[in-house]
Coordinates of C-alpha atoms in Angstrom, one line a residue:
Chain A
M26 CA 14.6 -17.6 -19.2
G27 CA 13.4 -18.9 -15.9
K28 CA 10.5 -17.7 -13.8
V29 CA 11.2 -15.7 -10.6
I30 CA 8.8 -16.5 -7.8
V31 CA 8.7 -14.6 -4.5
V32 CA 7.3 -16.4 -1.5
T33 CA 6.2 -13.7 0.9
S34 CA 3.7 -13.0 3.6
G35 CA 4.4 -9.9 5.7
K36 CA 3.9 -11.8 8.9
G37 CA 6.5 -14.1 10.4
G38 CA 6.0 -17.7 11.2
V39 CA 3.3 -18.5 8.7
G40 CA 5.4 -20.9 6.7
K41 CA 7.3 -19.0 4.0
T42 CA 10.6 -20.9 4.4
T43 CA 8.8 -24.3 4.7
S44 CA 6.8 -23.6 1.7
S45 CA 9.7 -22.3 -0.3
A46 CA 11.6 -25.5 0.3
A47 CA 8.7 -27.8 -0.3
L48 CA 7.6 -26.1 -3.5
G49 CA 11.3 -26.0 -4.7
A50 CA 11.7 -29.7 -4.0
A51 CA 8.4 -30.5 -5.6
L52 CA 9.3 -28.5 -8.8
A53 CA 12.8 -30.1 -8.9
Q54 CA 11.4 -33.6 -8.7
G55 CA 9.5 -32.9 -11.9
G56 CA 12.8 -32.5 -13.6
D57 CA 12.9 -28.7 -13.6
K58 CA 16.1 -26.9 -12.6
V59 CA 15.3 -25.0 -9.4
V60 CA 17.2 -22.6 -7.1
V61 CA 15.8 -21.5 -3.8
V62 CA 17.3 -18.1 -2.6
D63 CA 17.2 -17.2 1.0
F64 CA 16.7 -13.4 1.4
D65 CA 16.5 -13.5 5.1
V66 CA 19.9 -12.1 5.7
G67 CA 20.8 -12.2 9.3
L68 CA 18.1 -14.7 10.2
R69 CA 18.7 -17.5 7.7
N70 CA 16.7 -20.7 8.1
L71 CA 16.3 -22.1 4.6
D72 CA 19.6 -24.0 4.8
L73 CA 18.4 -25.8 7.9
V74 CA 15.0 -26.7 6.4
M75 CA 16.8 -28.0 3.3
G76 CA 19.4 -29.8 5.3
A77 CA 22.4 -27.9 3.9
E78 CA 23.5 -26.0 6.9
R79 CA 26.8 -27.8 7.2
R80 CA 27.7 -27.2 3.6
V81 CA 27.4 -23.4 3.5
V82 CA 30.7 -21.7 2.5
Y83 CA 29.7 -18.5 0.6
D84 CA 26.3 -16.8 0.7
L85 CA 24.1 -14.2 -1.1
V86 CA 25.9 -11.2 0.5
N87 CA 29.3 -12.6 -0.5
V88 CA 28.1 -12.8 -4.1
I89 CA 26.6 -9.3 -4.1
Q90 CA 29.7 -7.8 -2.6
G91 CA 31.9 -9.6 -5.2
E92 CA 33.7 -11.8 -2.6
A93 CA 32.5 -15.0 -4.3
K94 CA 31.2 -16.2 -7.6
L95 CA 27.6 -17.3 -7.9
T96 CA 28.7 -20.8 -8.7
Q97 CA 30.7 -21.0 -5.5
A98 CA 27.8 -20.0 -3.4
L99 CA 25.2 -22.3 -4.9
I100 CA 24.7 -25.5 -3.0
R101 CA 23.4 -28.6 -4.9
D102 CA 20.9 -30.7 -3.0
K103 CA 22.1 -34.3 -2.3
R104 CA 18.8 -35.9 -2.9
V105 CA 17.5 -34.1 -6.0
E106 CA 20.2 -33.1 -8.4
T107 CA 18.2 -30.3 -10.1
L108 CA 17.6 -28.5 -6.8
Y109 CA 20.0 -25.8 -5.6
L110 CA 20.1 -23.4 -2.6
L111 CA 21.6 -20.0 -2.4
P112 CA 21.9 -19.4 1.3
A113 CA 21.7 -16.1 3.1
S114 CA 24.4 -14.7 5.4
Q115 CA 23.8 -15.1 9.1
T116 CA 26.4 -12.6 10.2
R117 CA 25.6 -9.6 8.0
D118 CA 22.4 -7.6 7.9
K119 CA 20.0 -6.7 5.2
D120 CA 21.7 -3.4 4.5
N121 CA 24.3 -5.4 2.6
L122 CA 21.7 -6.2 0.0
T123 CA 22.0 -3.6 -2.8
T124 CA 19.4 -3.1 -5.4
E125 CA 21.9 -3.4 -8.2
G126 CA 23.5 -6.5 -6.6
V127 CA 20.3 -8.3 -6.2
A128 CA 19.3 -7.4 -9.8
A129 CA 22.5 -8.9 -11.1
V130 CA 22.2 -12.1 -9.0
I131 CA 18.6 -12.7 -10.0
G132 CA 19.4 -12.0 -13.6
A133 CA 22.2 -14.6 -13.6
L134 CA 20.0 -17.2 -11.9
K135 CA 17.1 -16.5 -14.3
A136 CA 19.4 -17.3 -17.2
N137 CA 20.5 -20.7 -15.7
F138 CA 17.4 -22.0 -13.9
D139 CA 13.8 -22.8 -14.8
W140 CA 12.6 -21.5 -11.4
V141 CA 14.1 -19.0 -9.1
I142 CA 12.3 -19.1 -5.7
C143 CA 13.0 -16.2 -3.5
D144 CA 12.2 -16.9 0.2
S145 CA 11.3 -13.4 1.6
P146 CA 12.0 -12.4 5.1
A147 CA 9.0 -11.3 7.2
G148 CA 8.2 -7.6 7.4
I149 CA 7.9 -4.9 4.8
E150 CA 11.4 -3.5 4.9
R151 CA 14.4 -3.7 2.7
G152 CA 14.8 -7.4 2.7
A153 CA 11.2 -8.1 1.8
T154 CA 11.0 -5.4 -0.8
L155 CA 14.2 -6.5 -2.5
A156 CA 13.0 -10.2 -2.5
M157 CA 9.8 -9.2 -4.3
R158 CA 11.3 -6.6 -6.6
H159 CA 12.3 -8.8 -9.5
A160 CA 9.6 -11.4 -9.2
D161 CA 7.4 -12.6 -12.1
V162 CA 5.0 -14.4 -9.8
A163 CA 4.2 -13.9 -6.1
I164 CA 3.1 -16.6 -3.7
V165 CA 1.4 -15.0 -0.7
V166 CA 1.6 -17.4 2.3
T167 CA -1.2 -16.8 4.7
N168 CA -2.6 -18.5 7.8
P169 CA -6.3 -18.5 8.3
E170 CA -6.3 -15.9 11.0
V171 CA -7.0 -12.2 11.0
S172 CA -3.5 -10.8 11.6
S173 CA -1.9 -12.9 9.0
V174 CA -4.6 -12.0 6.5
R175 CA -4.3 -8.3 7.1
D176 CA -0.5 -8.5 6.7
S177 CA -0.9 -10.4 3.5
D178 CA -3.2 -7.8 2.2
R179 CA -0.6 -5.2 3.0
I180 CA 2.0 -7.2 1.1
I181 CA -0.3 -7.6 -1.9
G182 CA -0.5 -3.8 -2.0
L183 CA 3.3 -3.6 -2.0
L184 CA 3.5 -6.2 -4.8
D185 CA 1.2 -4.0 -6.8
S186 CA 3.3 -0.9 -6.2
K187 CA 6.9 -1.6 -5.3
T188 CA 8.0 -4.3 -7.8
L189 CA 9.6 -3.8 -11.2
K190 CA 6.5 -5.3 -12.8
A191 CA 4.3 -2.8 -11.1
E192 CA 6.6 0.1 -12.0
N193 CA 6.5 -1.0 -15.6
G194 CA 2.7 -0.9 -15.5
E195 CA 2.4 -4.7 -15.7
R196 CA 0.3 -6.8 -13.5
M197 CA 2.0 -9.1 -11.0
E198 CA 0.7 -12.6 -11.0
K199 CA -0.3 -13.4 -7.4
H200 CA -1.3 -16.7 -5.8
L201 CA -2.6 -17.4 -2.3
L202 CA -1.1 -20.4 -0.4
L203 CA -3.1 -21.0 2.7
T204 CA -0.9 -22.8 5.2
R205 CA -1.3 -24.3 8.7
Y206 CA -4.9 -25.0 8.0
D207 CA -6.3 -27.0 10.9
P208 CA -9.5 -29.0 10.0
L209 CA -10.4 -29.5 13.6
R210 CA -10.1 -25.8 14.5
A211 CA -12.0 -24.9 11.4
E212 CA -14.8 -27.3 12.4
R213 CA -14.9 -25.6 15.8
G214 CA -15.1 -22.2 14.1
D215 CA -11.9 -20.7 15.7
M216 CA -10.3 -20.1 12.4
L217 CA -11.1 -17.9 9.4
K218 CA -13.0 -19.8 6.7
V219 CA -11.3 -20.3 3.4
D220 CA -14.0 -18.3 1.6
D221 CA -13.6 -15.4 4.0
V222 CA -9.8 -15.3 3.4
L223 CA -10.4 -15.4 -0.3
E224 CA -13.0 -12.7 -0.2
I225 CA -10.7 -10.4 1.8
L226 CA -7.5 -11.0 -0.3
S227 CA -9.3 -11.6 -3.7
I228 CA -6.4 -13.4 -5.3
P229 CA -6.6 -16.9 -6.8
L230 CA -6.0 -19.9 -4.4
L231 CA -2.9 -22.0 -5.2
G232 CA -3.5 -24.5 -2.5
I233 CA -4.4 -25.3 1.1
I234 CA -1.7 -26.9 3.2
P235 CA -3.0 -28.7 6.3
E236 CA -1.4 -28.2 9.7
S237 CA 0.5 -31.4 10.2
M238 CA 3.2 -33.0 12.4
D239 CA 4.7 -34.2 9.1
V240 CA 5.9 -30.7 8.3
L241 CA 7.5 -30.2 11.7
R242 CA 9.2 -33.6 11.4
A243 CA 10.5 -32.9 8.0
S244 CA 11.9 -29.6 9.1
N245 CA 13.7 -31.2 12.0
I246 CA 15.4 -33.7 9.8
G247 CA 16.4 -31.0 7.4
S248 CA 14.3 -32.2 4.5
P249 CA 11.5 -30.4 2.6
V250 CA 8.2 -32.2 3.3
T251 CA 7.8 -33.0 -0.4
L252 CA 11.0 -35.0 -0.2
A253 CA 10.8 -36.5 3.3
D254 CA 7.3 -37.9 3.2
Q255 CA 5.8 -37.7 -0.3
G256 CA 2.6 -39.5 0.6
S257 CA 1.7 -37.2 3.6
A258 CA -1.2 -34.8 3.3
P259 CA 0.9 -31.6 3.3
A260 CA 3.3 -33.0 0.7
I261 CA 0.3 -33.9 -1.6
A262 CA -1.0 -30.4 -1.1
Y263 CA 2.3 -28.9 -2.1
F264 CA 2.6 -31.2 -5.2
D265 CA -0.9 -30.1 -6.2
A266 CA 0.0 -26.4 -5.7
V267 CA 3.0 -26.9 -8.0
R268 CA 0.7 -28.4 -10.7
R269 CA -1.5 -25.3 -10.4
L270 CA 1.5 -23.1 -10.5
K271 CA 2.4 -24.6 -13.8
G272 CA -1.0 -23.8 -15.1
E273 CA -3.0 -27.0 -14.6
Q274 CA -6.6 -26.5 -13.7
L275 CA -7.1 -28.5 -10.5
P276 CA -9.9 -28.0 -8.0
V277 CA -8.7 -27.2 -4.5
T278 CA -10.1 -29.4 -1.8
V279 CA -10.5 -28.0 1.7
P280 CA -8.8 -30.5 4.1
G281 CA -11.3 -32.3 6.4
E282 CA -14.3 -31.3 4.4
K283 CA -16.6 -34.2 3.6
R284 CA -16.6 -35.2 0.0
G285 CA -19.6 -36.0 -1.9
F286 CA -20.2 -39.5 -3.5
F287 CA -18.3 -38.6 -6.6
G288 CA -15.7 -36.7 -4.7
K289 CA -14.8 -40.0 -3.0
F290 CA -13.9 -41.4 -6.3
F291 CA -12.5 -38.4 -8.0
G292 CA -11.3 -36.1 -5.2
R293 CA -8.3 -38.3 -4.6
K294 CA -7.1 -38.5 -8.2
A295 CA -5.1 -35.4 -7.9
A296 CA -2.5 -37.2 -5.7
Chain B
M6 CA -16.1 20.7 37.4
L7 CA -16.9 19.8 33.9
T8 CA -19.3 17.0 33.3
Q9 CA -19.7 15.7 29.8
P10 CA -17.2 18.1 28.3
R11 CA -18.1 19.1 24.8
P12 CA -14.9 18.5 22.8
I13 CA -13.7 21.4 20.6
R14 CA -13.8 20.4 17.0
L15 CA -10.6 20.9 15.1
K16 CA -11.2 20.9 11.4
G17 CA -8.9 21.4 8.5
R18 CA -10.0 23.6 5.7
S19 CA -8.1 24.7 2.7
Y20 CA -8.6 28.0 0.9
L21 CA -7.3 29.4 -2.3
A22 CA -4.9 32.2 -1.6
L23 CA -3.0 34.5 -3.9
T24 CA 0.8 34.1 -3.5
L25 CA 3.1 37.0 -4.2
T26 CA 6.8 36.3 -4.7
P27 CA 8.6 39.7 -4.4
E28 CA 12.0 40.2 -5.8
L29 CA 14.9 42.4 -4.6
P30 CA 15.2 45.4 -4.7
F31 CA 11.7 45.8 -3.2
E32 CA 11.4 49.4 -4.5
D33 CA 11.4 48.2 -8.2
W34 CA 9.1 45.3 -7.4
L35 CA 6.6 47.6 -5.6
A36 CA 6.7 49.9 -8.6
R37 CA 5.7 47.0 -10.9
L38 CA 3.0 46.1 -8.4
D39 CA 1.7 49.7 -8.4
D40 CA 1.6 49.5 -12.2
L41 CA -0.5 46.3 -12.1
A42 CA -2.8 47.7 -9.4
S43 CA -3.4 50.9 -11.4
R44 CA -4.7 48.8 -14.3
S45 CA -6.9 46.6 -12.2
A46 CA -8.1 48.6 -9.3
G47 CA -9.1 46.6 -6.3
F48 CA -7.5 43.4 -7.5
F49 CA -5.9 42.8 -4.1
L50 CA -8.8 44.2 -2.1
R51 CA -10.1 41.7 0.4
R52 CA -8.1 38.9 -1.2
P53 CA -6.1 36.7 1.2
V54 CA -2.5 37.0 0.1
V55 CA 0.5 34.8 1.1
L56 CA 3.9 36.3 0.7
D57 CA 6.5 33.8 -0.5
I58 CA 10.0 35.1 0.4
T59 CA 11.9 31.9 -0.2
G60 CA 15.5 32.6 -1.1
L61 CA 15.3 36.4 -0.3
D62 CA 18.2 37.7 1.7
I63 CA 16.5 40.2 4.0
D64 CA 16.4 41.0 7.7
R65 CA 13.5 41.4 10.0
A66 CA 13.3 45.2 9.8
Q67 CA 13.3 45.0 6.0
L68 CA 10.5 42.4 6.0
R69 CA 8.4 44.4 8.5
T70 CA 8.8 47.6 6.4
F71 CA 7.9 45.7 3.3
V72 CA 4.7 44.2 4.8
S73 CA 3.6 47.7 6.0
Q74 CA 4.4 49.1 2.5
L75 CA 2.1 46.4 1.1
G76 CA -0.5 47.2 3.7
S77 CA -0.6 50.8 2.6
R78 CA -1.4 49.5 -0.9
Q79 CA -4.4 47.6 0.5
V80 CA -2.6 44.3 0.2
R81 CA -3.3 42.3 3.4
I82 CA -0.8 39.6 4.1
M83 CA -2.3 36.5 5.8
G84 CA 0.9 34.5 6.0
I85 CA 4.5 34.3 5.0
E86 CA 6.0 31.3 3.3
G87 CA 9.7 30.4 3.1
A88 CA 10.8 32.6 6.0
S89 CA 13.3 31.4 8.6
P90 CA 11.6 31.3 12.1
S91 CA 13.9 34.0 13.4
L92 CA 12.6 36.4 10.8
L93 CA 9.0 36.2 12.0
G94 CA 7.6 37.5 15.2
S95 CA 4.3 38.3 16.8
D96 CA 4.2 41.5 14.8
L97 CA 4.3 39.7 11.5
P98 CA 1.9 37.3 9.8
P99 CA 2.4 33.6 10.7
A100 CA 4.6 31.2 8.8
M101 CA 2.9 29.0 6.2
A102 CA 4.2 25.9 4.6
D103 CA 3.3 22.9 2.4
G104 CA 1.2 25.0 0.0
R105 CA 0.1 23.2 -3.1
P106 CA 0.1 25.1 -6.4
T107 CA -3.1 25.6 -8.3
S108 CA -3.7 27.4 -11.6
D109 CA -2.3 30.9 -11.8
F110 CA -4.4 33.9 -11.0
E111 CA -5.0 36.0 -14.0
P112 CA -4.5 39.6 -13.2
P113 CA -7.3 41.3 -15.3
A114 CA -6.0 42.6 -18.6
A115 CA -2.4 42.1 -17.6
A116 CA -1.8 39.2 -19.8
A117 CA -3.1 40.8 -22.9
E118 CA -1.4 44.1 -22.0
A119 CA 1.7 43.7 -24.1
A120 CA -0.2 43.1 -27.4
T121 CA -3.1 45.5 -26.9
A122 CA -1.7 48.2 -24.8
E123 CA -4.2 50.7 -25.9
V124 CA -7.1 48.7 -24.7
A125 CA -7.8 50.3 -21.3
V126 CA -11.0 48.6 -20.3
A127 CA -10.7 45.1 -18.8
E128 CA -12.7 42.5 -20.7
P129 CA -15.9 41.5 -19.1
V130 CA -15.5 38.6 -16.7
M131 CA -17.0 35.3 -18.0
P132 CA -20.0 34.3 -15.8
D133 CA -19.2 31.2 -13.8
L134 CA -20.3 28.1 -15.7
P135 CA -21.5 25.1 -13.7
K136 CA -18.6 22.8 -13.2
A137 CA -18.9 19.0 -13.2
V138 CA -18.2 17.5 -9.8
P139 CA -14.9 15.6 -10.1
S140 CA -14.8 12.0 -9.0
I141 CA -12.5 9.0 -9.3
I142 CA -13.2 5.3 -9.7
V143 CA -10.9 2.7 -8.4
T144 CA -11.4 -0.8 -9.9
Q145 CA -9.0 -2.6 -7.6
P146 CA -9.3 -3.6 -4.0
V147 CA -7.8 -1.0 -1.6
R148 CA -5.2 -2.9 0.3
S149 CA -4.2 -2.6 4.0
G150 CA -1.8 0.2 4.5
Q151 CA -2.9 2.0 1.3
S152 CA -4.3 5.5 1.7
L153 CA -6.5 6.9 -1.1
V154 CA -6.9 10.7 -0.8
F155 CA -9.1 12.6 -3.2
L156 CA -10.1 15.9 -1.7
E157 CA -11.6 17.2 -5.0
G158 CA -14.7 15.0 -4.9
D159 CA -16.3 11.5 -4.7
V160 CA -14.4 8.2 -4.5
T161 CA -15.9 5.1 -5.9
V162 CA -14.2 1.7 -5.2
V163 CA -15.3 -1.3 -7.2
G164 CA -13.9 -3.8 -4.8
S165 CA -13.3 -3.9 -1.1
V166 CA -11.4 -1.6 1.3
A167 CA -9.2 -3.7 3.6
S168 CA -8.7 -3.4 7.3
G169 CA -6.0 -0.9 7.8
A170 CA -6.7 0.9 4.5
E171 CA -8.2 4.4 4.4
I172 CA -10.2 6.5 1.9
V173 CA -10.2 10.3 2.3
A174 CA -12.6 12.0 0.0
G175 CA -13.8 15.6 -0.3
G176 CA -17.1 14.3 -1.4
S177 CA -19.0 11.0 -0.9
I178 CA -17.5 7.5 -0.7
H179 CA -19.0 4.6 -2.5
V180 CA -17.7 1.1 -1.9
Y181 CA -19.0 -1.8 -4.1
G182 CA -17.6 -4.4 -1.8
T183 CA -16.8 -4.7 1.9
L184 CA -15.7 -1.6 3.8
R185 CA -13.3 -2.9 6.4
G186 CA -10.9 0.1 6.7
R187 CA -11.5 3.8 7.4
A188 CA -13.8 6.0 5.3
M189 CA -13.6 9.7 5.7
A190 CA -16.0 11.6 3.5
G191 CA -16.6 15.3 3.2
T192 CA -13.3 16.1 4.7
M193 CA -13.1 19.6 3.1
G194 CA -16.1 20.7 5.1
N195 CA -18.9 19.0 3.2
A196 CA -21.6 17.9 5.6
A197 CA -23.8 16.7 2.8
A198 CA -21.3 13.9 1.8
R199 CA -22.3 10.3 2.4
I200 CA -20.7 6.9 2.7
F201 CA -22.2 4.0 0.8
C202 CA -21.0 0.4 1.0
R203 CA -22.2 -3.0 0.1
K204 CA -21.1 -4.5 3.4
L205 CA -20.3 -2.5 6.5
E206 CA -17.3 -3.7 8.6
A207 CA -15.6 -0.3 8.9
E208 CA -13.0 0.5 11.5
L209 CA -13.9 4.1 11.4
I210 CA -16.2 6.4 9.5
A211 CA -16.1 10.1 9.3
I212 CA -18.1 12.8 7.6
D213 CA -17.1 16.5 7.8
G214 CA -14.9 16.0 10.8
Y215 CA -17.4 14.0 12.8
Y216 CA -16.3 10.4 13.3
K217 CA -17.4 7.1 14.8
T218 CA -15.3 4.1 15.5
A219 CA -16.5 0.5 14.9
E220 CA -17.1 0.1 18.6
D221 CA -19.5 3.1 18.7
M222 CA -21.4 1.9 15.6
G223 CA -23.5 -0.8 17.1
P224 CA -24.1 -4.3 15.7
E225 CA -27.4 -3.8 13.9
F226 CA -25.9 -2.7 10.6
R227 CA -22.7 -4.8 10.7
G228 CA -22.2 -6.7 7.5
K229 CA -25.2 -5.0 5.9
P230 CA -25.3 -2.8 2.8
V231 CA -25.8 0.7 4.1
Q232 CA -25.7 4.4 3.5
I233 CA -24.4 6.8 6.2
W234 CA -25.0 10.5 6.3
L235 CA -24.8 13.3 8.8
D236 CA -27.9 14.9 10.3
G237 CA -26.7 17.9 12.3
E238 CA -24.2 16.3 14.6
T239 CA -25.5 12.8 14.5
F240 CA -24.8 10.0 12.1
K241 CA -27.8 8.4 10.3
V242 CA -27.4 4.9 9.0
E243 CA -29.9 3.2 6.8
A244 CA -29.9 -0.2 5.2
L245 CA -29.9 -0.3 1.4
A246 CA -32.1 -2.8 -0.3

């Protein structure tokens, strides 16, 4: 049985889709079988970021409504053969997602993949709540600024109340992925500090992804940053996040922070 | 012209009222009521009574007659629940809704009546024992958008209260963490309630209907461990060591 991860945030534009693709690609490169599911019905983007937009035939809504089989809708990545995409529909809206339909699709994917990554839409409505409903693990994507942090806090509240795990009285495993972290702005003090974000959200930190042109460039060529430029700072940060997700104890380094003498030798080893 | 208008304070307060649910035909039901009243004289005297007529098929004249019949038995109706708006007018008590059930009133000696019919004297009423003040403890952070309402007493949060979250307590509020959201203490009319927190970043605090927003609070206690209480109509804030 695979693990279901929801990548969520509440706020839009913080990097959910980019992170879903990057984490999915990083996991798949380790040999695990991964499917990334786009839940943003009506505003799909994951296909673009993963460079599969010209290969979409069927989508999640088709599968839920019985118009296509799951195997017909899954798109295998051309670069990593254990990476799959289940695209969202662009022409339908989120009302087409039924609770039972989503449960059936997630159940089938869980049986066939090691990781099922659900890319949640922004907001706290139907699409977002259905994306998180069946998750085993939640990755809360947050930017170091107040509105994003507050929205993430709201989402964490929903993760603890509106998911199957919560309803069964279990605890949802939650991780914080701090994205678009700009060392220069942090130095000037116009961004929330990492410690402040952690204090407010009080969930464990999975990683800090630096703001970088590499991410934008990768998106534009339709490739997750962990595939397009594996040596870039954001890619390294995503690879580290994946190792932590798999349970490895790896200290998180804040981008741009000066390392101590030993840090110069050992801080890099994670790459 | 009004300068510095003194705002009128609008406060909610809840009371325990007796609810009567009459059944048709009214004559039979009134007879049973008379029977009960004869065994416990003065039971309805001076008690606020709400009439629940949900599901009863009666017209306005019938209702008015019934209320006056109750009035002649010293049963004063303070409100009517479950009536369609057309049924009520200015000559009838106002409509009430959203009542919350509490424990049943025990009509004196009525419960034991069937078994011990010959016992005519009501048992002596137990003296009121001191009751423990209820409180709840929350060991998780209160997240944005969550609303924690506990009107019965104190709320203790071991963790932080996020911006956009709110705590409404009948008693005091204790936050062992940062208070960033709203804290409303003593909302059931308890001016002695206090708010305690380890770090004050609150958006709004209120005690017994008086409130203050973050903007009115001044910077000197921001981020500090404090207690807040009400002295007359003014807030007092004191740093905790």
